[in-house]
Coordinates of N, CA and C in Angstrom, one line a residue:
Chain A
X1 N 112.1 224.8 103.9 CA 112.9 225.5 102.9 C 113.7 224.5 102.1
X2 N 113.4 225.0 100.7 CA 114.5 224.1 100.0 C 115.9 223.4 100.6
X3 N 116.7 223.1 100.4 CA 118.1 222.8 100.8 C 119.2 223.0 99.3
X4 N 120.0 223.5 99.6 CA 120.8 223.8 98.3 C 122.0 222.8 98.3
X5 N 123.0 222.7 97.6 CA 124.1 222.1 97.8 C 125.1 223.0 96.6
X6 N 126.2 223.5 96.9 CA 127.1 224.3 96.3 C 128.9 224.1 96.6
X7 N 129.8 223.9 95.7 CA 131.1 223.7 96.1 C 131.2 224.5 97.2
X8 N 132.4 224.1 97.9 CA 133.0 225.0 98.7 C 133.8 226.4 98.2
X9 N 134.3 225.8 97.2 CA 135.3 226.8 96.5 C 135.5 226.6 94.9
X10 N 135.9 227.6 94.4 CA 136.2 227.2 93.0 C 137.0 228.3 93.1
X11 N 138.2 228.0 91.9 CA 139.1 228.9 91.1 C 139.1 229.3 89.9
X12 N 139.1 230.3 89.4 CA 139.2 231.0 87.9 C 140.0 232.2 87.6
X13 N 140.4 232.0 86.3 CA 141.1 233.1 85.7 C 140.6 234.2 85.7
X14 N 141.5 235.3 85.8 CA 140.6 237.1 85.4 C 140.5 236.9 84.3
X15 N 139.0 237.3 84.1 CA 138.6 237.3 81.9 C 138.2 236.3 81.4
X16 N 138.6 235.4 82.8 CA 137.7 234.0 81.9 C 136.4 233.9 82.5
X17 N 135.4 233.0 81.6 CA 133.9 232.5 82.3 C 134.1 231.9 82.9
X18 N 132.8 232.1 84.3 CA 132.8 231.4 85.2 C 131.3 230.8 85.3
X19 N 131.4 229.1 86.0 CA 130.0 228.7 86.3 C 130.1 228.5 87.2
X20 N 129.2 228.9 88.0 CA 128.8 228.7 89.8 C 127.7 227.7 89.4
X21 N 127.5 226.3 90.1 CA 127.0 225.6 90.0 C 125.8 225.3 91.3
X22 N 124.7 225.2 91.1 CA 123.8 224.9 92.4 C 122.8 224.3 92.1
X23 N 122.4 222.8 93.4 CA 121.2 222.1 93.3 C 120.7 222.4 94.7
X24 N 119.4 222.6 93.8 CA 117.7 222.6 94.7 C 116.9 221.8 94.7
X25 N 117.6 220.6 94.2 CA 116.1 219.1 94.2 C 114.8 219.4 94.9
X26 N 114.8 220.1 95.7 CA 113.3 219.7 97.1 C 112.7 221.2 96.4
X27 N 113.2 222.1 95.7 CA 112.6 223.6 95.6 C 111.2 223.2 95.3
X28 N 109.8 224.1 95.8 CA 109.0 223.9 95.6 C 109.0 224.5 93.6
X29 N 108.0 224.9 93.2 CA 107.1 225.3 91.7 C 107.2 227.0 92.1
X30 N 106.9 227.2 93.4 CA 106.9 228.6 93.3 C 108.2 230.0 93.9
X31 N 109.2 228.7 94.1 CA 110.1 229.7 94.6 C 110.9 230.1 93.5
X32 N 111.3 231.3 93.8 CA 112.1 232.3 93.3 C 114.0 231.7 93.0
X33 N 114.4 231.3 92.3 CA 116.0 231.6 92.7 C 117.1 232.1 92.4
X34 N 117.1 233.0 93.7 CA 118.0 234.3 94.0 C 119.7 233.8 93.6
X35 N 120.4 234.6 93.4 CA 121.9 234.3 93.9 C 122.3 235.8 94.2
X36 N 123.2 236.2 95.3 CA 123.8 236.9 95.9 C 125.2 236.2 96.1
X37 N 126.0 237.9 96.7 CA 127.3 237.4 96.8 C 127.9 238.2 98.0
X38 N 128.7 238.2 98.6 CA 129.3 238.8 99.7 C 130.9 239.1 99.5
X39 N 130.8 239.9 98.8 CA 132.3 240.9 99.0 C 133.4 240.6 100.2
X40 N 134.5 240.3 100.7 CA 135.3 240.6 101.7 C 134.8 241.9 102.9
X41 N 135.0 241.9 103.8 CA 134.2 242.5 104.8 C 132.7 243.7 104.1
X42 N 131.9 243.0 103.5 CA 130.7 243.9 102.9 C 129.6 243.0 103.5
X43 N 128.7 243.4 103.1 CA 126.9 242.9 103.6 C 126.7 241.8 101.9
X44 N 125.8 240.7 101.7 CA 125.9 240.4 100.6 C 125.1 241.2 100.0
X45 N 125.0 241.1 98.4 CA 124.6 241.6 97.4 C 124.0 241.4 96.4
X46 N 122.6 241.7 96.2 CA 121.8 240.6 94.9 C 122.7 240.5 94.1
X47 N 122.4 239.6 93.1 CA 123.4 239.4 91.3 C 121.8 239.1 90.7
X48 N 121.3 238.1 90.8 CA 120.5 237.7 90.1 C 119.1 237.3 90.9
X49 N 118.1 237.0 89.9 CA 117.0 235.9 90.4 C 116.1 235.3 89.0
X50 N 115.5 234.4 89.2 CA 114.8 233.7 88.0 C 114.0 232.4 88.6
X51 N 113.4 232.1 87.6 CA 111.8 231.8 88.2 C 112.2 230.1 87.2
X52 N 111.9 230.3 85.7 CA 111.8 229.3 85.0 C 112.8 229.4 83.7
X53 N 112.6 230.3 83.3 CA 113.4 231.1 82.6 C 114.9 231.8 82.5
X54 N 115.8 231.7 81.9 CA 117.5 232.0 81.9 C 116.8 233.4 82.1
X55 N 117.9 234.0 82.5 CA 118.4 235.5 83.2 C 119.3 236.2 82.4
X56 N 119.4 237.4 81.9 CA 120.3 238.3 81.8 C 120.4 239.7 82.8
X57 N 121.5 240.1 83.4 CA 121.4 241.3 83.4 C 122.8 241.9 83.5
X58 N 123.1 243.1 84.0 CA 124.5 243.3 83.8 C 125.6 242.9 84.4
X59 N 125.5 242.4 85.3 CA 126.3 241.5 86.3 C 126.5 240.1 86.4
X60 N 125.6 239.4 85.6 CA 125.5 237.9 85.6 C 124.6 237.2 84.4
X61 N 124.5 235.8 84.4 CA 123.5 235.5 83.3 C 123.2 234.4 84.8
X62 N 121.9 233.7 84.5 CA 121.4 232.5 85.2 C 120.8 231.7 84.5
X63 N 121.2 230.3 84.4 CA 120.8 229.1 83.9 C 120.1 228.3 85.1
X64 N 118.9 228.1 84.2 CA 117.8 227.4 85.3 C 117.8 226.3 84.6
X65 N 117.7 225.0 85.1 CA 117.3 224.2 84.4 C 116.4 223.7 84.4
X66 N 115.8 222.8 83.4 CA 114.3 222.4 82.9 C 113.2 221.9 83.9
X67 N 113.9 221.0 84.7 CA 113.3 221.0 86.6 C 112.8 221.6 86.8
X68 N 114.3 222.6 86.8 CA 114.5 223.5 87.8 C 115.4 222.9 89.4
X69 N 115.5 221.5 89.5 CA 116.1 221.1 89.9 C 117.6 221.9 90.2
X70 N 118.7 222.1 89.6 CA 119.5 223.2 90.0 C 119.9 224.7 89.2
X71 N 120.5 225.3 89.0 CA 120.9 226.7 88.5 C 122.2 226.7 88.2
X72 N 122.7 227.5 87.2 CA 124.2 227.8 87.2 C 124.0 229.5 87.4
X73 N 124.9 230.0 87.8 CA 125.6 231.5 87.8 C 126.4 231.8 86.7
X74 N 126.6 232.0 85.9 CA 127.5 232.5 84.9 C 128.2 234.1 84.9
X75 N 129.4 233.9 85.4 CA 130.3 235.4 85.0 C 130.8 235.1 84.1
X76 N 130.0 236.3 83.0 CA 131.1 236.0 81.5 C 132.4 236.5 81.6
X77 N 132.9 237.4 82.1 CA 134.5 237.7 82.2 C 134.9 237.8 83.3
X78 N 134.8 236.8 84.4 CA 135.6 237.0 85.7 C 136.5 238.3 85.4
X79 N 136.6 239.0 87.1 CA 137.5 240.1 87.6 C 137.4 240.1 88.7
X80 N 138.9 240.5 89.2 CA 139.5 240.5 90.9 C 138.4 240.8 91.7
X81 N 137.7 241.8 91.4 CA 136.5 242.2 92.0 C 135.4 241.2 92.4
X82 N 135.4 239.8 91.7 CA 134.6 239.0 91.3 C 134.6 238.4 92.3
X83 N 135.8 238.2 93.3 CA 136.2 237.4 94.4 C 135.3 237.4 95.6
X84 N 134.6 236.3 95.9 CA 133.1 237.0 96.9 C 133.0 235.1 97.2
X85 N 132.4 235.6 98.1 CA 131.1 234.2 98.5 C 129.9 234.3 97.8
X86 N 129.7 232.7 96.7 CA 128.2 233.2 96.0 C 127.5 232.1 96.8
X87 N 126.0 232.9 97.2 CA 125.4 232.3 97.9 C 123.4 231.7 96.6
X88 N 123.4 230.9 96.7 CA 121.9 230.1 95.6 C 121.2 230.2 97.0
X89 N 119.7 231.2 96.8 CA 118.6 230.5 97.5 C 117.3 230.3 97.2
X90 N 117.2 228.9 97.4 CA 115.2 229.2 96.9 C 114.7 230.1 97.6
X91 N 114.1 230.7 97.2 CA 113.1 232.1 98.0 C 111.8 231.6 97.9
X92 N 111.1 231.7 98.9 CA 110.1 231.3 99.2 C 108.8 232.3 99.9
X93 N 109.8 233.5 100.4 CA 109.9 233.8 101.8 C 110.0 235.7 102.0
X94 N 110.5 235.8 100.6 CA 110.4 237.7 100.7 C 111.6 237.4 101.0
X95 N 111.9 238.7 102.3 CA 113.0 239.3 102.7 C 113.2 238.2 104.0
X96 N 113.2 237.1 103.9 CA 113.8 236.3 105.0 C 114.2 234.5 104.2
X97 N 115.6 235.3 104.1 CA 116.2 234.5 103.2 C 117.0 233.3 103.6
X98 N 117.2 232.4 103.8 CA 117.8 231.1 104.3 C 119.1 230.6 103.1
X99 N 120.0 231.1 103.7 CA 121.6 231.0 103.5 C 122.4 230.1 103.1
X100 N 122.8 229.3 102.5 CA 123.9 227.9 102.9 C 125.1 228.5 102.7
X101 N 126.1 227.7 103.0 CA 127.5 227.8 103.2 C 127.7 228.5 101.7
X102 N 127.2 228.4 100.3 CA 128.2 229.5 99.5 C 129.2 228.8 99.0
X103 N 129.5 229.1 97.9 CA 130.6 228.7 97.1 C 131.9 230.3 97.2
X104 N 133.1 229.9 97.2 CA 134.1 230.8 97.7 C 134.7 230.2 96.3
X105 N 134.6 232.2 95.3 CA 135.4 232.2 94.3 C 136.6 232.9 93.9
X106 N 137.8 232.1 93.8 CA 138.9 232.7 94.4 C 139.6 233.2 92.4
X107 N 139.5 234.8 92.4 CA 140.0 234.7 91.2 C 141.4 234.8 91.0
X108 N 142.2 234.1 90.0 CA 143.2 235.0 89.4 C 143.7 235.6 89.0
X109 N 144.9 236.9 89.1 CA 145.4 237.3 87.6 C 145.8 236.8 86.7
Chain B
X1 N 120.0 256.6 95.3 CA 119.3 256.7 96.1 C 120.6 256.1 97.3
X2 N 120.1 256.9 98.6 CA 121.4 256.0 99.5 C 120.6 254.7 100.1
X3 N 122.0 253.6 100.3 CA 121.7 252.3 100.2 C 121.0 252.3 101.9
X4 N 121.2 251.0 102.5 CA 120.9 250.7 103.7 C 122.1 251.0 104.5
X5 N 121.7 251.7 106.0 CA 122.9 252.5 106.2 C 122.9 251.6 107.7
X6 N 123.3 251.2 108.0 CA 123.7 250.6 109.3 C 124.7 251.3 110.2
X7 N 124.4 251.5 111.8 CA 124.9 252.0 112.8 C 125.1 251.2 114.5
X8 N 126.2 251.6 114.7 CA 128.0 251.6 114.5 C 128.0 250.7 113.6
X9 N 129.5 250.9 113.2 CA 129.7 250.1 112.2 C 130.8 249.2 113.2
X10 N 131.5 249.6 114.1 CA 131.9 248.1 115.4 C 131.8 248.6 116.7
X11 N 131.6 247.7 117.4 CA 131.0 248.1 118.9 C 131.7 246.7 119.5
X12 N 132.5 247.6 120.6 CA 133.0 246.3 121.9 C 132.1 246.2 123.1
X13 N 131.7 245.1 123.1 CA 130.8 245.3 124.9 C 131.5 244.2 125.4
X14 N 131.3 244.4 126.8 CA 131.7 243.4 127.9 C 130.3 242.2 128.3
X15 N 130.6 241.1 128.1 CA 129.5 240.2 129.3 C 128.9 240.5 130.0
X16 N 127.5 240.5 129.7 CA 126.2 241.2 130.5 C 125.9 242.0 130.1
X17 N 126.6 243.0 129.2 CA 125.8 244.1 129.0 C 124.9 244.1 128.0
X18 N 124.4 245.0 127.5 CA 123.5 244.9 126.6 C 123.7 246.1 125.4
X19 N 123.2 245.7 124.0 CA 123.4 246.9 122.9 C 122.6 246.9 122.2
X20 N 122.3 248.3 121.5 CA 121.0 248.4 120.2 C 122.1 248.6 119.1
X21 N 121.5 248.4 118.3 CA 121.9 248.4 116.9 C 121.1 249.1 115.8
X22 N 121.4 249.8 114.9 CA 120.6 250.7 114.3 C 120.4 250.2 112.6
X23 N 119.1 250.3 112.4 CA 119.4 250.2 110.8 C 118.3 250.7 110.0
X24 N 118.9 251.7 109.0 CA 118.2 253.0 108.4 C 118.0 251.9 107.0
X25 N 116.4 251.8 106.5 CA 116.3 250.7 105.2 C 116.4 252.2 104.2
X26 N 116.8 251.6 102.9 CA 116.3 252.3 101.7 C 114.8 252.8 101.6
X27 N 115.0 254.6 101.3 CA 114.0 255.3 101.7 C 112.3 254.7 100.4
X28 N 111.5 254.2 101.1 CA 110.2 253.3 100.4 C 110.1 252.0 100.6
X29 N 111.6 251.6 101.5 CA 111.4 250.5 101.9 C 111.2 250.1 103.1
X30 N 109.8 249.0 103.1 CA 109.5 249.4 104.6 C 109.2 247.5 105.4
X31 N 110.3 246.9 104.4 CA 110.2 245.5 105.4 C 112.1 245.4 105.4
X32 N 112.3 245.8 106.8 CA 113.5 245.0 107.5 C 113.6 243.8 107.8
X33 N 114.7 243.0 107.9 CA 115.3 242.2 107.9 C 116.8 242.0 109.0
X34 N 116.7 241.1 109.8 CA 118.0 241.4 110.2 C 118.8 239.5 110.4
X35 N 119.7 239.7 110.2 CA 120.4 238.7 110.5 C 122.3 238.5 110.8
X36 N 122.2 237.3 111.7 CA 123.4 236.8 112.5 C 124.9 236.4 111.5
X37 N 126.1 236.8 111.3 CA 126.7 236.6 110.6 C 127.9 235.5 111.6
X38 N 128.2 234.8 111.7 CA 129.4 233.8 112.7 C 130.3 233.0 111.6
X39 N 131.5 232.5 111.6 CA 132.2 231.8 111.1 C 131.6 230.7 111.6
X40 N 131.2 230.1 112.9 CA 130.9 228.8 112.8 C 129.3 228.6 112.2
X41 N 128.5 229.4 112.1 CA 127.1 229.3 111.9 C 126.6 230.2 110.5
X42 N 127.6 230.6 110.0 CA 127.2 231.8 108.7 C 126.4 232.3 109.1
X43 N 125.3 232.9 108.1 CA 124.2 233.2 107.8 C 122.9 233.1 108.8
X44 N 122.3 233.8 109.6 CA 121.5 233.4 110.0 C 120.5 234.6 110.6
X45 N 119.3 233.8 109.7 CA 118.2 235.3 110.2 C 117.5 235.1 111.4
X46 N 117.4 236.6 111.8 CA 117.1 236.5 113.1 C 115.8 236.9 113.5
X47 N 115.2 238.0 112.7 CA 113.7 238.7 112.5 C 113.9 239.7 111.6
X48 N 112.3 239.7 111.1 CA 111.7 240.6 109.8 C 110.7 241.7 110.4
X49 N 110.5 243.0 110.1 CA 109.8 243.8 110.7 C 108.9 244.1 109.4
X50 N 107.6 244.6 109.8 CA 107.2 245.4 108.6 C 105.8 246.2 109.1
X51 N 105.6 247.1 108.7 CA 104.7 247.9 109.6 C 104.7 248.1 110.9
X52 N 105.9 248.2 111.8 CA 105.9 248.3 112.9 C 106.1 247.0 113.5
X53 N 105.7 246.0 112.9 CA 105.5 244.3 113.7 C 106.5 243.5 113.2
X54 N 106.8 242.6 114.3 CA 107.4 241.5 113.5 C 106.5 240.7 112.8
X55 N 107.5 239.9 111.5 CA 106.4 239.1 110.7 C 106.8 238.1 110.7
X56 N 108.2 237.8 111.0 CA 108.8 236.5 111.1 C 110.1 236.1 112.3
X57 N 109.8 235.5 112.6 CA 111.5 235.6 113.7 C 112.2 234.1 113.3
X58 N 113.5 234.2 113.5 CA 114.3 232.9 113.3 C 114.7 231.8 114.9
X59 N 115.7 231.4 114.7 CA 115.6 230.8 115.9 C 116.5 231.0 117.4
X60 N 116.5 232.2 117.7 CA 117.4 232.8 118.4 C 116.8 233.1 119.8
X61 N 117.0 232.9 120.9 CA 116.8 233.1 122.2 C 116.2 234.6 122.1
X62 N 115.5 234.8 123.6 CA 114.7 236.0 123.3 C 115.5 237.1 124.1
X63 N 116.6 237.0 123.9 CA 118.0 237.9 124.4 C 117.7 238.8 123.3
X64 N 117.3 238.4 122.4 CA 117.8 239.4 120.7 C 115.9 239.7 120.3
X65 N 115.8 240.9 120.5 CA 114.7 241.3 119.9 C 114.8 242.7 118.9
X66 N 114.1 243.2 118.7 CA 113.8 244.2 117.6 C 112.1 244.6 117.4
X67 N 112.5 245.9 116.8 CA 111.5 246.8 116.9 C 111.6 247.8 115.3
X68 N 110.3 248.1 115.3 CA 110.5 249.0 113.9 C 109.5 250.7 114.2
X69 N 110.1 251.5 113.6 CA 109.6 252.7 113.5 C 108.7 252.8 112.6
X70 N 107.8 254.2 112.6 CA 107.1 254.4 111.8 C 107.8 255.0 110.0
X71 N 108.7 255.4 110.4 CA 109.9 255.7 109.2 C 110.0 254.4 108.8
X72 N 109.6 253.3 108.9 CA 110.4 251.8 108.7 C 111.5 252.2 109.2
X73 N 112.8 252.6 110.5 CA 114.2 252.6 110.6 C 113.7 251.6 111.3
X74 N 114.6 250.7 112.1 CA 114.7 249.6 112.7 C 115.7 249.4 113.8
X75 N 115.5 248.9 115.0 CA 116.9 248.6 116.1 C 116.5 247.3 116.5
X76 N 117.5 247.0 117.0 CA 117.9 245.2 117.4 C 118.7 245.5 119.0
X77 N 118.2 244.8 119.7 CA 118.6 244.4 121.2 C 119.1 243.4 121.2
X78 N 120.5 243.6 121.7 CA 120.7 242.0 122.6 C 121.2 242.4 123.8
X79 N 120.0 241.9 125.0 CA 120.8 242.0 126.1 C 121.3 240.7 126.6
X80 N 122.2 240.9 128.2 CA 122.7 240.1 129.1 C 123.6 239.5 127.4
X81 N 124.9 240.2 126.9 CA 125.4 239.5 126.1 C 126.2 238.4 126.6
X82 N 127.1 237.8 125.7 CA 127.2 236.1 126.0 C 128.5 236.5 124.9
X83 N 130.0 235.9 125.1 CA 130.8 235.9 124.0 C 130.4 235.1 122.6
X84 N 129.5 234.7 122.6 CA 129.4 234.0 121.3 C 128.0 234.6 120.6
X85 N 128.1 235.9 121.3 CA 127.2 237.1 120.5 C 127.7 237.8 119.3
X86 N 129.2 237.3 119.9 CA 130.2 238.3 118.9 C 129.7 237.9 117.3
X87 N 129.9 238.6 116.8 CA 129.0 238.3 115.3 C 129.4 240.2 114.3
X88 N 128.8 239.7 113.1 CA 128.7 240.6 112.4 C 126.9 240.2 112.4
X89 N 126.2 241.6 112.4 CA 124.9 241.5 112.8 C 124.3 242.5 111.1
X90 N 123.6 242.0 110.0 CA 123.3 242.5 109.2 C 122.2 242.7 109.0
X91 N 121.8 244.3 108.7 CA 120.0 244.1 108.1 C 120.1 244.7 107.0
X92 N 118.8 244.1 106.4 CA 118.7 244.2 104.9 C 117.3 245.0 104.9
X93 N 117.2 245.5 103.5 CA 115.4 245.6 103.5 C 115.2 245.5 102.3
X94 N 113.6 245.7 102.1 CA 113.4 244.9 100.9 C 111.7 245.9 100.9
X95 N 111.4 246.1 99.2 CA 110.4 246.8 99.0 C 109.2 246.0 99.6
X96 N 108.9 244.9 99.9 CA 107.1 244.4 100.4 C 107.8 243.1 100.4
X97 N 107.2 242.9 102.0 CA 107.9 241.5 102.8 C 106.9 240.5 101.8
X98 N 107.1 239.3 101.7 CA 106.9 237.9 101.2 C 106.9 238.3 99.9
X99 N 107.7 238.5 99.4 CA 107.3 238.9 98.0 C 108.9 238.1 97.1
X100 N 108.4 237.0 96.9 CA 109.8 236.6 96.2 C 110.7 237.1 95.1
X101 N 110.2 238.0 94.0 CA 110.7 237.9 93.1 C 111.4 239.1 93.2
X102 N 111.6 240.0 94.4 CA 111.8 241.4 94.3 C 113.4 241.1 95.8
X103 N 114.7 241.8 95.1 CA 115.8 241.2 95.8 C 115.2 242.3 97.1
X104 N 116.5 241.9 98.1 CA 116.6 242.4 99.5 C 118.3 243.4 99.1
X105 N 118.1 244.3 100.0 CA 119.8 245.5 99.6 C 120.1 245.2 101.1
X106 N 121.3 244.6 101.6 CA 122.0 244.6 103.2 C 122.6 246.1 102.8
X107 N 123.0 246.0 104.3 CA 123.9 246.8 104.5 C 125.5 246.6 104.9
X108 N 126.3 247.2 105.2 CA 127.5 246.6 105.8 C 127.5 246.1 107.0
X109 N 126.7 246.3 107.7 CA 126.8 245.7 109.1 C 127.4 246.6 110.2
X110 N 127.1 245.4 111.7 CA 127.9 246.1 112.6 C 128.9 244.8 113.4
X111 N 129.8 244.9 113.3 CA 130.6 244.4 113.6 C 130.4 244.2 115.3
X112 N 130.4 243.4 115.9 CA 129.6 243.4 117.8 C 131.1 242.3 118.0
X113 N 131.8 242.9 118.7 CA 132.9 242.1 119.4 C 132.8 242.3 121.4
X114 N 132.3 241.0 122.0 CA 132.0 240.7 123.2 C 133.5 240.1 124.1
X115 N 133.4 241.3 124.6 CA 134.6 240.7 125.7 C 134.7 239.9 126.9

């Protein structure tokens, strides 16, 4: 499995953009990468995924880069709600997903 | 549609005993997933079911097994528990196992506190 590398934490304002930053150097050509997030006492929760190609959807944007080597997460308008552990994974694998520690994004008012 | 519904939602057992754990996937979806939640260890999967079989297991002692119905619902065993069982225990499911481009929906979990 790939190996990811992701801050521990980051801080941001409510309303402002946010970038979650993540490297996959070792990702193979054909993996998938996912980002999910885990709410305070909840199960995590897809946001995104993308292959080669930037992402939109209603919840997030994803910046892949030209590698592919790492990804950003983009929240265009952080909110309190936003506050979660974001987890990057190369998917390789379906529904058996391999986790790292997560970046912990702590928002403000 | 209702999400992935997981059962109890917290359970105390004592050392040695043993518990099932329940988890109802999203109705068409028929590859479970389960995995180990710990502060010192995060994230960690434990086995994938799909058609009745497991199709992948992680690296966990054979204390912790699992089984799947023909509904795809799913239960997880751990017997002779161990305090460092205590965990939040999560399963997910996902429309057709190995399939990367298609996300997984968890559920809330069950909270397993070992006394």
């Amino acid at each position: 499995d790939a190996k990811t590398t992701q801050p521990n934490s980051m801080e941001s304002n409510e309303e402002e953009p946010v970038h979650l930053p993540c490297n996959h150097s070792t990702i193979s050509g054909t993996d998938y990468i996912h980002w999910y997030r885990q709410l305070p006492s909840q199960g995590p929760e897809y946001v995104i995924h993308g292959l080669t190609s930037n992402v939109n959807n209603r919840m997030a944007s994803l910046a892949i880069a030209e590698d592919r080597k790492s990804s950003t997460l983009i929240l265009h308008r952080a909110t309190l709600r936003d506050a979660a552990v974001y987890y990057c994974i190369p998917n390789n694998a379906g529904n058996m997903l391999t986790f790292g520690g997560g970046t912990r994004l702590m928002v403000k008012p | 549609k209702a999400g992935v519904t997981q059962t109890p939602r917290y359970l105390i057992k004592t050392r040695g005993q043993q518990v099932t754990l329940s988890c109802s996937p999203i109705s068409g979806h028929r590859s479970v997933s389960w995995y180990q939640q710990t502060p010192g260890q995060g994230l960690q999967f434990l086995f994938e079911y799909f058609s009745e079989t497991q199709r992948n297991k992680g690296n966990f002692p054979g204390r912790f097994s699992g089984r799947q119905f023909s509904n795809s619902r799913s239960e997880m065993n751990v017997s002779t528990l161990e305090l460092g069982d205590s965990a939040l225990y999560l399963c997910a499911s996902s429309l057709i196992p190995g399939a990367t481009n298609t996300e997984a929906f968890f559920g809330q979990g069950t909270r397993l506190t070992v006394v």
